Coordinates of C-alpha atoms in Angstrom, one line a residue:
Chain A
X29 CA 60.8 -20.0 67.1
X30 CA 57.1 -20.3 66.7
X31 CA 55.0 -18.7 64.2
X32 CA 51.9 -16.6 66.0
X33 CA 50.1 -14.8 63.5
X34 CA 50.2 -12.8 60.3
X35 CA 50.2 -9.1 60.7
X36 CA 49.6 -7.6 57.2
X37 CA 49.0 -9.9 54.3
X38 CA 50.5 -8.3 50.3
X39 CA 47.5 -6.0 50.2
X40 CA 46.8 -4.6 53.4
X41 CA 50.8 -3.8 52.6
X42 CA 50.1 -2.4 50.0
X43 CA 47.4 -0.4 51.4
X44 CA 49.3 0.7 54.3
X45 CA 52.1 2.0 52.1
X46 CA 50.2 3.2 49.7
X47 CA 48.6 5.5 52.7
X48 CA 52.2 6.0 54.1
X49 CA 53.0 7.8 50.8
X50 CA 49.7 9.9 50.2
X51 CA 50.3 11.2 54.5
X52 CA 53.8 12.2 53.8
X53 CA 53.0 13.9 50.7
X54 CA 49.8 16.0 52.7
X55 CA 52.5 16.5 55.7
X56 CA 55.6 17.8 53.1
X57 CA 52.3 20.0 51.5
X58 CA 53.3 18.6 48.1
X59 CA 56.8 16.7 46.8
X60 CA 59.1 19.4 47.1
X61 CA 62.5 19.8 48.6
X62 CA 61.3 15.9 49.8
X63 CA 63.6 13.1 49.6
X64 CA 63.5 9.3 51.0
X65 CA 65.9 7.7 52.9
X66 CA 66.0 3.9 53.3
X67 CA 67.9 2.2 55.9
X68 CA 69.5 -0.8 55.4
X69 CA 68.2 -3.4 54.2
X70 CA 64.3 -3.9 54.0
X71 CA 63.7 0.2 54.2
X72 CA 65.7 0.7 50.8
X73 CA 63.0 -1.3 49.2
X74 CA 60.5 -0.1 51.0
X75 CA 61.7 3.6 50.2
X76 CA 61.1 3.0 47.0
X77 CA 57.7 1.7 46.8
X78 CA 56.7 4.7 48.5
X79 CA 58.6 6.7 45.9
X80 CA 56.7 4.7 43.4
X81 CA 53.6 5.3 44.8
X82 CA 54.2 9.1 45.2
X83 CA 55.2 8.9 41.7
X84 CA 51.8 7.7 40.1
X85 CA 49.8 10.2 41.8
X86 CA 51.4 12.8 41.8
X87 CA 53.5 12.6 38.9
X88 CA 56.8 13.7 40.6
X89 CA 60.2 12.2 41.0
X90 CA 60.9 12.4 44.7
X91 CA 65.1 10.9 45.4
X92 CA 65.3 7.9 46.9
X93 CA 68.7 7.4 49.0
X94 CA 70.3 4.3 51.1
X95 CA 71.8 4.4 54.3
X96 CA 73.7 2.0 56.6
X97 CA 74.1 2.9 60.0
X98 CA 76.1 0.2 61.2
X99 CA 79.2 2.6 62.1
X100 CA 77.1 4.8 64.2
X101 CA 75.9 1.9 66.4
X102 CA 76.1 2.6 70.1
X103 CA 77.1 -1.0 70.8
X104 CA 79.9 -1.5 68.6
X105 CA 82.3 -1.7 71.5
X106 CA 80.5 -4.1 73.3
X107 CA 79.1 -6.9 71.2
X108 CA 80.8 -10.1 70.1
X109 CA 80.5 -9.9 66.9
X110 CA 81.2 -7.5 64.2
X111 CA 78.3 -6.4 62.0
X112 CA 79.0 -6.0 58.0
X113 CA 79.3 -2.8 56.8
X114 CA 77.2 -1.7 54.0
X115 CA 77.3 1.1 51.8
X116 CA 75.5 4.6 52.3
X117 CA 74.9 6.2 48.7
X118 CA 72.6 9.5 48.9
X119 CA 73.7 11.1 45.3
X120 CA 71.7 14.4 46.6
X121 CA 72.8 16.9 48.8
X122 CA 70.2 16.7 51.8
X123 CA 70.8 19.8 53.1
X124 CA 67.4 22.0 53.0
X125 CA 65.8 18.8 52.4
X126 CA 62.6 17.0 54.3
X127 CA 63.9 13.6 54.8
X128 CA 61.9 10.8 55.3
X129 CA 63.6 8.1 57.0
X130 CA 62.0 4.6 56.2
X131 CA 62.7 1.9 58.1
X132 CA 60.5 -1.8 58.5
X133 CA 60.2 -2.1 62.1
X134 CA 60.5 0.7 64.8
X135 CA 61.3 -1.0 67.9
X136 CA 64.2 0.3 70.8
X137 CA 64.4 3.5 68.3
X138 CA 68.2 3.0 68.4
X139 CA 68.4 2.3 64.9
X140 CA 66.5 5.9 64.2
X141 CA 68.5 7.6 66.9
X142 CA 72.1 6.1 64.7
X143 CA 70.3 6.8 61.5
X144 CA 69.7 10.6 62.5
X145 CA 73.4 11.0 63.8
X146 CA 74.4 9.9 60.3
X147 CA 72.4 12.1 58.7
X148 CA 73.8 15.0 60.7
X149 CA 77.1 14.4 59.3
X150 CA 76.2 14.5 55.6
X151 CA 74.3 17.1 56.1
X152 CA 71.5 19.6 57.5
X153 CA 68.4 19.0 56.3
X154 CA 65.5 21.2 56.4
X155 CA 63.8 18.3 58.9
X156 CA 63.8 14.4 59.2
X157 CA 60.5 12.7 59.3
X158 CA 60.6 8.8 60.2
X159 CA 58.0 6.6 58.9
X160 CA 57.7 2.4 59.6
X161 CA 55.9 -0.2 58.1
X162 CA 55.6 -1.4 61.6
X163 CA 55.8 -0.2 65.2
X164 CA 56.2 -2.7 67.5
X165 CA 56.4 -0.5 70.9
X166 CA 59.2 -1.2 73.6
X167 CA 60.9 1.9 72.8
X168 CA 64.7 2.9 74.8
X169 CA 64.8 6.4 73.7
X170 CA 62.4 9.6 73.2
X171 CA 62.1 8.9 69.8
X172 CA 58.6 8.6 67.5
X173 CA 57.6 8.2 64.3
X174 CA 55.5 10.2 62.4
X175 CA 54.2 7.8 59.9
X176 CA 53.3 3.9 60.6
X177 CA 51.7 1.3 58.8
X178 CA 50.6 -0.4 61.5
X179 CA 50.5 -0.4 65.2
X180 CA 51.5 -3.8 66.9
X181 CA 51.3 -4.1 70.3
X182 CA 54.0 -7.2 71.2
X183 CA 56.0 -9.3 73.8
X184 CA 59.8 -8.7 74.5
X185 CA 59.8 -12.4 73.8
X186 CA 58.1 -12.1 70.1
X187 CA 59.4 -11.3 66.5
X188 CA 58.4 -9.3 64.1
X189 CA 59.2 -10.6 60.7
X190 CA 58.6 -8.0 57.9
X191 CA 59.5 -10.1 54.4
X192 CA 59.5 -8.1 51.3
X193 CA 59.2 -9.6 47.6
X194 CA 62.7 -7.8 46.8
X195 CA 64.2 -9.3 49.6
X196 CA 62.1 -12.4 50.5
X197 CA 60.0 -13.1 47.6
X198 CA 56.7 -12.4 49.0
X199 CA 55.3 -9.9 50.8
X200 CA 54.3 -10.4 54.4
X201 CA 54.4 -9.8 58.1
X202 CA 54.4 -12.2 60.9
X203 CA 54.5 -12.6 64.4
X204 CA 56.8 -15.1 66.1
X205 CA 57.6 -16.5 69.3
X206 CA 61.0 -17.2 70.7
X207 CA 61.4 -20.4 72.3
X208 CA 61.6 -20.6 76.2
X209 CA 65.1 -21.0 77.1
Chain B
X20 CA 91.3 -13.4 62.4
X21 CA 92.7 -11.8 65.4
X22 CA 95.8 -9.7 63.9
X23 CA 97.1 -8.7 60.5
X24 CA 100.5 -10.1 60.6
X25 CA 100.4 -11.2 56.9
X26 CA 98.1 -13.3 54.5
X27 CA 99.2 -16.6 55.5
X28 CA 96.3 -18.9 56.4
X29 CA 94.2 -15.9 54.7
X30 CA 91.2 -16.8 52.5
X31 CA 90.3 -14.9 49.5
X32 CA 86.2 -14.2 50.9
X33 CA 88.3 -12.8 54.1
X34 CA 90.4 -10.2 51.9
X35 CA 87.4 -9.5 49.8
X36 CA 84.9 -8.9 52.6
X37 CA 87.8 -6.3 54.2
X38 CA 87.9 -4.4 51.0
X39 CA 84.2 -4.3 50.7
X40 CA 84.5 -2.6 54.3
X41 CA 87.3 -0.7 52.8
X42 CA 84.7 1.0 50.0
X43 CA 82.3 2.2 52.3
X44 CA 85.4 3.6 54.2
X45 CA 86.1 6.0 50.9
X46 CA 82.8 6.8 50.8
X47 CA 83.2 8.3 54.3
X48 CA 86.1 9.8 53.3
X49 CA 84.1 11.5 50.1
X50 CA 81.9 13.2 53.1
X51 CA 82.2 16.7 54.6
X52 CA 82.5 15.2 57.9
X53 CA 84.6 12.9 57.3
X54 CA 84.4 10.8 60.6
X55 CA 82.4 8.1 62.1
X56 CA 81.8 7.4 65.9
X57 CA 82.7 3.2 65.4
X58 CA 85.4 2.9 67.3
X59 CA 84.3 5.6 70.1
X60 CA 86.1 3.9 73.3
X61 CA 89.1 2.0 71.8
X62 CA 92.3 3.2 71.9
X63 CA 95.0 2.7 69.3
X64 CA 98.9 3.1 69.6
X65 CA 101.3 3.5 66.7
X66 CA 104.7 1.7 67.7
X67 CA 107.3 3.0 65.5
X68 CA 110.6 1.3 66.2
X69 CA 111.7 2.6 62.7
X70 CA 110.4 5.8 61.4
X71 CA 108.2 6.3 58.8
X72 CA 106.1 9.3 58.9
X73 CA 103.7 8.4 56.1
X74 CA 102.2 5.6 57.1
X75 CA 102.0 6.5 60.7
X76 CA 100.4 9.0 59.3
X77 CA 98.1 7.3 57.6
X78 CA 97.0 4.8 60.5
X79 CA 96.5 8.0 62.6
X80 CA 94.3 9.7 60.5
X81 CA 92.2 6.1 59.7
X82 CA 92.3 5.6 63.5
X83 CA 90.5 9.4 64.3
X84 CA 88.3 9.1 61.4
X85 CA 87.3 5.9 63.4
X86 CA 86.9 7.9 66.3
X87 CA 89.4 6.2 68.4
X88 CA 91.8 7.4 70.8
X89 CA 95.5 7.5 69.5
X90 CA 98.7 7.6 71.0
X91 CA 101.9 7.5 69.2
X92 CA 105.4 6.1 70.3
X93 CA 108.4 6.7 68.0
X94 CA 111.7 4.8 69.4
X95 CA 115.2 4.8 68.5
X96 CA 116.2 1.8 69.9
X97 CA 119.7 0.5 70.6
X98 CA 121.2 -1.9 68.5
X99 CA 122.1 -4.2 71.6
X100 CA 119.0 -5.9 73.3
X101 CA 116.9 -5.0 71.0
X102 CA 114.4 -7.6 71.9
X103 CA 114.4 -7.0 75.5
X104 CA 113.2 -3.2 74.5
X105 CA 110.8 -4.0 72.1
X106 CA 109.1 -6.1 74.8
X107 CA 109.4 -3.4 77.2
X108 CA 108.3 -0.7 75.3
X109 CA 104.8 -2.7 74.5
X110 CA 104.6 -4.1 77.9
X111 CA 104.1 -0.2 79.5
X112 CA 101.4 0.5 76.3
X113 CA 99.7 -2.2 77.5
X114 CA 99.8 -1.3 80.9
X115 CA 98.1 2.2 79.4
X116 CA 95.2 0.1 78.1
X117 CA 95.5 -0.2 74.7
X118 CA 93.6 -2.2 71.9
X119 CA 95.2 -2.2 69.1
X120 CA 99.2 -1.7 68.2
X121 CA 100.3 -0.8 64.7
X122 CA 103.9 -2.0 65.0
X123 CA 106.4 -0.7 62.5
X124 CA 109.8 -2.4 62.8
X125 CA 113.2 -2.5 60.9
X126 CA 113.7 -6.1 61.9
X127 CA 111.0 -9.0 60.8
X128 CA 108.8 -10.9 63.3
X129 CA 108.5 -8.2 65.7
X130 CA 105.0 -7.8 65.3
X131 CA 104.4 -12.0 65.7
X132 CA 106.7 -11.7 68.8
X133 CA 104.4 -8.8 70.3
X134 CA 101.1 -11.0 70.0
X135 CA 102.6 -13.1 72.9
X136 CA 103.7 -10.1 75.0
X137 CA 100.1 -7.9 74.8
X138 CA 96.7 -8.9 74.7
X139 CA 95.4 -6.3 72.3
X140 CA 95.0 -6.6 68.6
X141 CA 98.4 -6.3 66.9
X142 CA 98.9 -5.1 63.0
X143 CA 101.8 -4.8 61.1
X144 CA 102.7 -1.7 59.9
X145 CA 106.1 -3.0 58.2
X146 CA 108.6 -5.6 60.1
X147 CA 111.9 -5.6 58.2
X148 CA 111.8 -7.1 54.5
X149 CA 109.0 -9.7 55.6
X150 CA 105.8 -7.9 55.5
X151 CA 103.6 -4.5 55.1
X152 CA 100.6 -5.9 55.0
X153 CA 98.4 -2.9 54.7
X154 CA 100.1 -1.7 51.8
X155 CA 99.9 -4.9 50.0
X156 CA 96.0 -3.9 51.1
X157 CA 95.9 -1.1 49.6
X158 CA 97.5 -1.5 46.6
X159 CA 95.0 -4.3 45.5
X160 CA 92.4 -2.2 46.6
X161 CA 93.9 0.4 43.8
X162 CA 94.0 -2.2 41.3
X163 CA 90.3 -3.7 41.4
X164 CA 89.2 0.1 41.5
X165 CA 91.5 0.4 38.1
X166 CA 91.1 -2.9 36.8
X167 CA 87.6 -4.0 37.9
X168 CA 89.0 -7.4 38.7
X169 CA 92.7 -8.9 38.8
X170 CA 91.0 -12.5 38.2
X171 CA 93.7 -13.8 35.8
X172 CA 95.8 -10.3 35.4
X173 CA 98.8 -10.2 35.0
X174 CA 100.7 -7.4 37.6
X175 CA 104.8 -6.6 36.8
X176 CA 106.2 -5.8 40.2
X177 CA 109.8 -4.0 39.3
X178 CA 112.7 -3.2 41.4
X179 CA 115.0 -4.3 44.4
X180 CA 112.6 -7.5 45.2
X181 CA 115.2 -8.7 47.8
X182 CA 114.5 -6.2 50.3
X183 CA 110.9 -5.2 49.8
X184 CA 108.8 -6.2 52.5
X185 CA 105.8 -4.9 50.3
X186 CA 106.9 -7.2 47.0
X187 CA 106.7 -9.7 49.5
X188 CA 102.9 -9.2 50.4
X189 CA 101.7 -8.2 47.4
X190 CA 103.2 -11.8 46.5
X191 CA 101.1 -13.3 49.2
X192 CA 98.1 -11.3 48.7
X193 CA 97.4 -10.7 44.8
X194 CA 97.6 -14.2 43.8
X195 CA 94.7 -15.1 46.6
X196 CA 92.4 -12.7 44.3
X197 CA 93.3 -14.3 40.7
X198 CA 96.4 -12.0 39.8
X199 CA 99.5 -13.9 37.5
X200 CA 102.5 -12.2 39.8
X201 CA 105.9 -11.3 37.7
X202 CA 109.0 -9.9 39.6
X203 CA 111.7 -8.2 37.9
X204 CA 115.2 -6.7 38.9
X205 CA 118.9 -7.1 38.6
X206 CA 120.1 -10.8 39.6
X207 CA 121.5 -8.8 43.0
X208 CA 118.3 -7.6 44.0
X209 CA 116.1 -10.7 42.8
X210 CA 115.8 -13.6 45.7
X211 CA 116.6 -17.3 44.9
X212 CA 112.8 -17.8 45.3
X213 CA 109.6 -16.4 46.0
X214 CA 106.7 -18.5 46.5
X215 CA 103.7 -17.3 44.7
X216 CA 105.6 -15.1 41.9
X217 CA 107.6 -15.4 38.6
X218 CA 110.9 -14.0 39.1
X219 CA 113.4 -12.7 36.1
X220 CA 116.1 -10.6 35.6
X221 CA 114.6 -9.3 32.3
X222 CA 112.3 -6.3 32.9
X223 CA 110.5 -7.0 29.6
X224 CA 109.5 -10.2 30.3
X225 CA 107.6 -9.1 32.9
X226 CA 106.3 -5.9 31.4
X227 CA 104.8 -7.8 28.6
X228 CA 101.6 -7.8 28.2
X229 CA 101.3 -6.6 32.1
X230 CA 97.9 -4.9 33.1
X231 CA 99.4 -3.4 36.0
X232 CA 103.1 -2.6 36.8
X233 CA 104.1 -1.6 40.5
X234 CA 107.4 0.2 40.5
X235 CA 109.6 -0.6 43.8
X236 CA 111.8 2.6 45.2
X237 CA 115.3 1.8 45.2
X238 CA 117.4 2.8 48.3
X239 CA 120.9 4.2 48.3
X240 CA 122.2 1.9 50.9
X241 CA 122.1 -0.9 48.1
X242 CA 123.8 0.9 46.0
X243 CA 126.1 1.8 49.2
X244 CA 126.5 -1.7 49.2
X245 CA 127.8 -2.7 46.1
X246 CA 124.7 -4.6 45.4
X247 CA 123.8 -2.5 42.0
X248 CA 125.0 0.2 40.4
X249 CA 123.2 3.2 39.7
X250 CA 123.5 4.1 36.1
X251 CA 123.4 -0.2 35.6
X252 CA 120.0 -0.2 37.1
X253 CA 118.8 2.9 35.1
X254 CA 119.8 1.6 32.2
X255 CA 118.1 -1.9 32.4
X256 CA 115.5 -1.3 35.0
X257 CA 114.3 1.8 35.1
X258 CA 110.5 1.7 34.1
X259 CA 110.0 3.9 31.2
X260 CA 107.5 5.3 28.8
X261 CA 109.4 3.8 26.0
X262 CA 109.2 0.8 27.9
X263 CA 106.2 0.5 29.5
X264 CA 105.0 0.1 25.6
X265 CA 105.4 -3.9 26.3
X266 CA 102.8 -3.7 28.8
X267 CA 99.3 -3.3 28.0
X268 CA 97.6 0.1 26.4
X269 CA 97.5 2.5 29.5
X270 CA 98.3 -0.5 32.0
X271 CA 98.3 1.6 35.0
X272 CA 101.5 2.5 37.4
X273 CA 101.8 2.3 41.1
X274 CA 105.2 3.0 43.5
X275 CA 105.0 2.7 47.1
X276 CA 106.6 6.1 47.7
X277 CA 108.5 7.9 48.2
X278 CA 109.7 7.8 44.7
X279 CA 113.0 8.7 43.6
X280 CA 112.2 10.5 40.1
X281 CA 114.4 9.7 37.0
X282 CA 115.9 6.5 39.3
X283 CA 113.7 3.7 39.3
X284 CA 110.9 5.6 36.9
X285 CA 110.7 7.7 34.5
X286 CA 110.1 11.3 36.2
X287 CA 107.1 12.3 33.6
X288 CA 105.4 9.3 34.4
X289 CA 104.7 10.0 37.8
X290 CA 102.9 12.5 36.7
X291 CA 101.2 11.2 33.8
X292 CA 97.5 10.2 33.4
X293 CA 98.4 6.6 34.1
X294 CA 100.3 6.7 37.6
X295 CA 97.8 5.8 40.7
X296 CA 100.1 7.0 43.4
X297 CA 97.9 9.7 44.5
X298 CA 94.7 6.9 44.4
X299 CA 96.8 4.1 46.5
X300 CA 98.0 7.3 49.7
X301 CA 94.1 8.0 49.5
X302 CA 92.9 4.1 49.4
X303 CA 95.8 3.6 52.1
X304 CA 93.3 5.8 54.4
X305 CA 90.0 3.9 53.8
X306 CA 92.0 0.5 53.9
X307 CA 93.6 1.0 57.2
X308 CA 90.2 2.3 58.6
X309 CA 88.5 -1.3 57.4
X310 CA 91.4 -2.9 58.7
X311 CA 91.0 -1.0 62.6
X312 CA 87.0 -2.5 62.2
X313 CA 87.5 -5.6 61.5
X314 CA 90.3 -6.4 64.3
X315 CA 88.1 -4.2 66.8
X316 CA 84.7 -5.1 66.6
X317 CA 83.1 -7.9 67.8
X318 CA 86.3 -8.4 70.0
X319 CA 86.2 -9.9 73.1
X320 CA 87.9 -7.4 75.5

């Protein structure tokens, strides 16, 4: 692969999070009945920056919880090889809740469409919100999301790498380029 | 690895990466809907050549919870050409289409045999006195939960050893995760040798200092026999509060079921803060569910 570019350096990040937070807060008109929800495995940490964040100004606790969608894949039956399954731990009931699911890159939207199913069957919330760090287009269903961090227009052929310091050890975006076969 | 036969040529990362699976399985169970959509488009069959209703149960249940089809065969077979029906038997599943046989069998290496007859995933759900994998499973999954590791524990396994397919794999499979193995039973019951274990024919020996003790049921037809007698084996090997004292404080108890009370334990402490048996028919669920995801997914088919 070939690096292209950077997409977000540690502060515009931080920035675009930060802005993330103080949108979901206007759109949930405050912090109650909201709760965060990070899918596997950069959202969880990115859930809770945003938690963090929601935290300092508004002084308010808003739950953080982790799920895995990897058993409500729609291609478990066809791929050759078997993803590892995580674990989901949400230790709040979510229904009646706003949910914000938070996930690094939004891209076919089959990860959001798996990650709603699963959230149907532990519960109904009130309504699901999805917010991204980054949207890279090329979407396979009707699906949106409502809060982004930033806009990337890109090539079947390109990457999006989203590294996180609790994860990666830095935090960054990039742009890469697959090889020509 | 393409069946679950038994542990042989199993590494401990492989059985610890199944019952990492088999964690988030409980959790699924914990939930009010408690199925997932993973398996949507595989079918699975139950083969019972010998009846046990419990653990086809238990496969059935994991198997819908899964989301997979499931179809269930239940034979009485005749004693004569019993390998030609076997084969048979399999060979008109497969023609149905099916991925994955759980294969229960009163005679061992039925469930190796029926890898080279169908192409689907075999698992064996008990062949004779070689192997029942899934319990084995299950019951070291109820032992971390209990003992948080089973890295140098020591775990008393007590009863008629000679015919117990699931002494057998717990031999195989607790030593792979750092667990000292002792068997115990009368000299009738106790074979010559068992890779993997320590045998004796002195229940305190192994009861000593255990952290975990695994009571084994004991079936009339040995007693039918000639091979013990009852009030003989009640009165050296039945497990008992008095004692259990050898073992460790609150060492905790498992039994395969179904137990025969006041025979090979002491009827109170079935009940008693310390057995697991309700834990291990729960775990049996969640462990049979990782089991069906690891064999199906990812498979060519």
């Amino acid at each position: 692969m070939r690096f292209k570019a950077e997409l977000l350096n540690a502060e515009e990040m931080r920035r675009a999070l930060y802005r993330i937070a103080h949108e979901i807060v206007e759109a949930n008109k405050g912090v109650e009945g909201l709760a965060l929800i990070g899918i596997h495995t950069r959202g969880i940490p990115l859930a809770e920056r945003i938690a963090r964040y929601i935290r300092e100004f508004e002084g308010k606790e808003v739950p953080v919880g982790i799920l895995d969608i990897t058993l409500y894949r729609d291609d478990l039956s066809e791929i050759g090889v078997r993803p590892q399954v995580r674990e989901t731990r949400i230790p709040f009931d979510i229904t009646g809740k706003a949910l914000v699911l938070v996930d690094d890159v939004l891209y076919t939207g089959r990860t959001a469409r798996a990650a709603l199913d699963a959230l149907m069957d532990l519960g109904r919330p009130r309504r699901i919100y999805l917010a991204v760090l980054v949207d890279r287009g090329h979407r396979e269903l009707p699906i949106r999301a409502d809060f982004v961090g930033k806009n990337v227009p890109t090539a079947r052929n390109e990457v999006v790498k989203v590294k996180l310091s609790e994860v990666d050890g830095e935090d960054r975006v990039e742009l890469w380029e697959k090889e020509e076969a | 690895m393409r069946h679950l036969l038994d542990f042989q040529g199993w590494t401990r990362p492989e059985v610890e990466n199944l019952l990492d699976t088999a964690r988030v399985m409980a959790e699924v169970l914990e939930r009010p809907v408690k199925k997932v959509p993973a398996l949507q488009g595989f079918t699975v069959a139950t083969v019972f050549f010998e009846p046990s209703t419990r653990t086809r149960i238990s496969f059935e249940l994991a198997a819908r919870r899964m989301s997979a089809d499931v179809v269930s065969f239940a034979a009485q077979t005749s004693s004569l050409q019993k390998g030609e029906s076997y084969k048979d038997t399999l060979l008109t599943l497969e023609a149905m289409g099916i991925d994955a046989y759980v294969i229960r069998a009163d005679s061992a290496g039925v469930p190796h045999q029926a890898t080279r007859w169908v192409k689907g995933v075999v698992i064996n759900g008990g062949d004779g006195r070689r192997a029942h994998p899934t319990q084995a499973l299950l019951d070291a999954y109820t032992l971390l939960e209990a003992l948080g590791t089973l890295e140098g524990k020591k775990i008393a396994i007590v009863g008629d050893i000679l015919h117990s397919r699931v002494a057998r794999s717990n031999v195989e499979l607790l030593p792979l995760l750092g667990a000292e193995v002792w068997v115990a039973g009368p000299p009738t019951l106790l074979p010559q040798t068992l890779p993997g274990a320590r045998l004796t024919p002195h229940l305190e020996e192994a009861l000593a200092e255990a952290d975990a003790v695994m009571v084994l049921r004991l079936q009339k037809e040995r007693m039918e026999a000639g091979l013990v007698h009852l009030q003989d084996y009640i009165a050296h090997y039945q497990v008992t509060e008095e004692r259990l004292r050898k073992a460790k404080p609150n060492a905790p108890l498992l039994h395969p079921g179904p137990m025969n009370r006041d025979i090979e334990l002491e009827g109170t402490l079935a009940d008693s803060e310390r057995s697991l048996v309700n834990r291990q028919v729960r775990n049996g669920q969640a462990v049979r569910m990782a089991v069906l995801y690891h064999l199906l997914v990812g498979k060519e088919r």
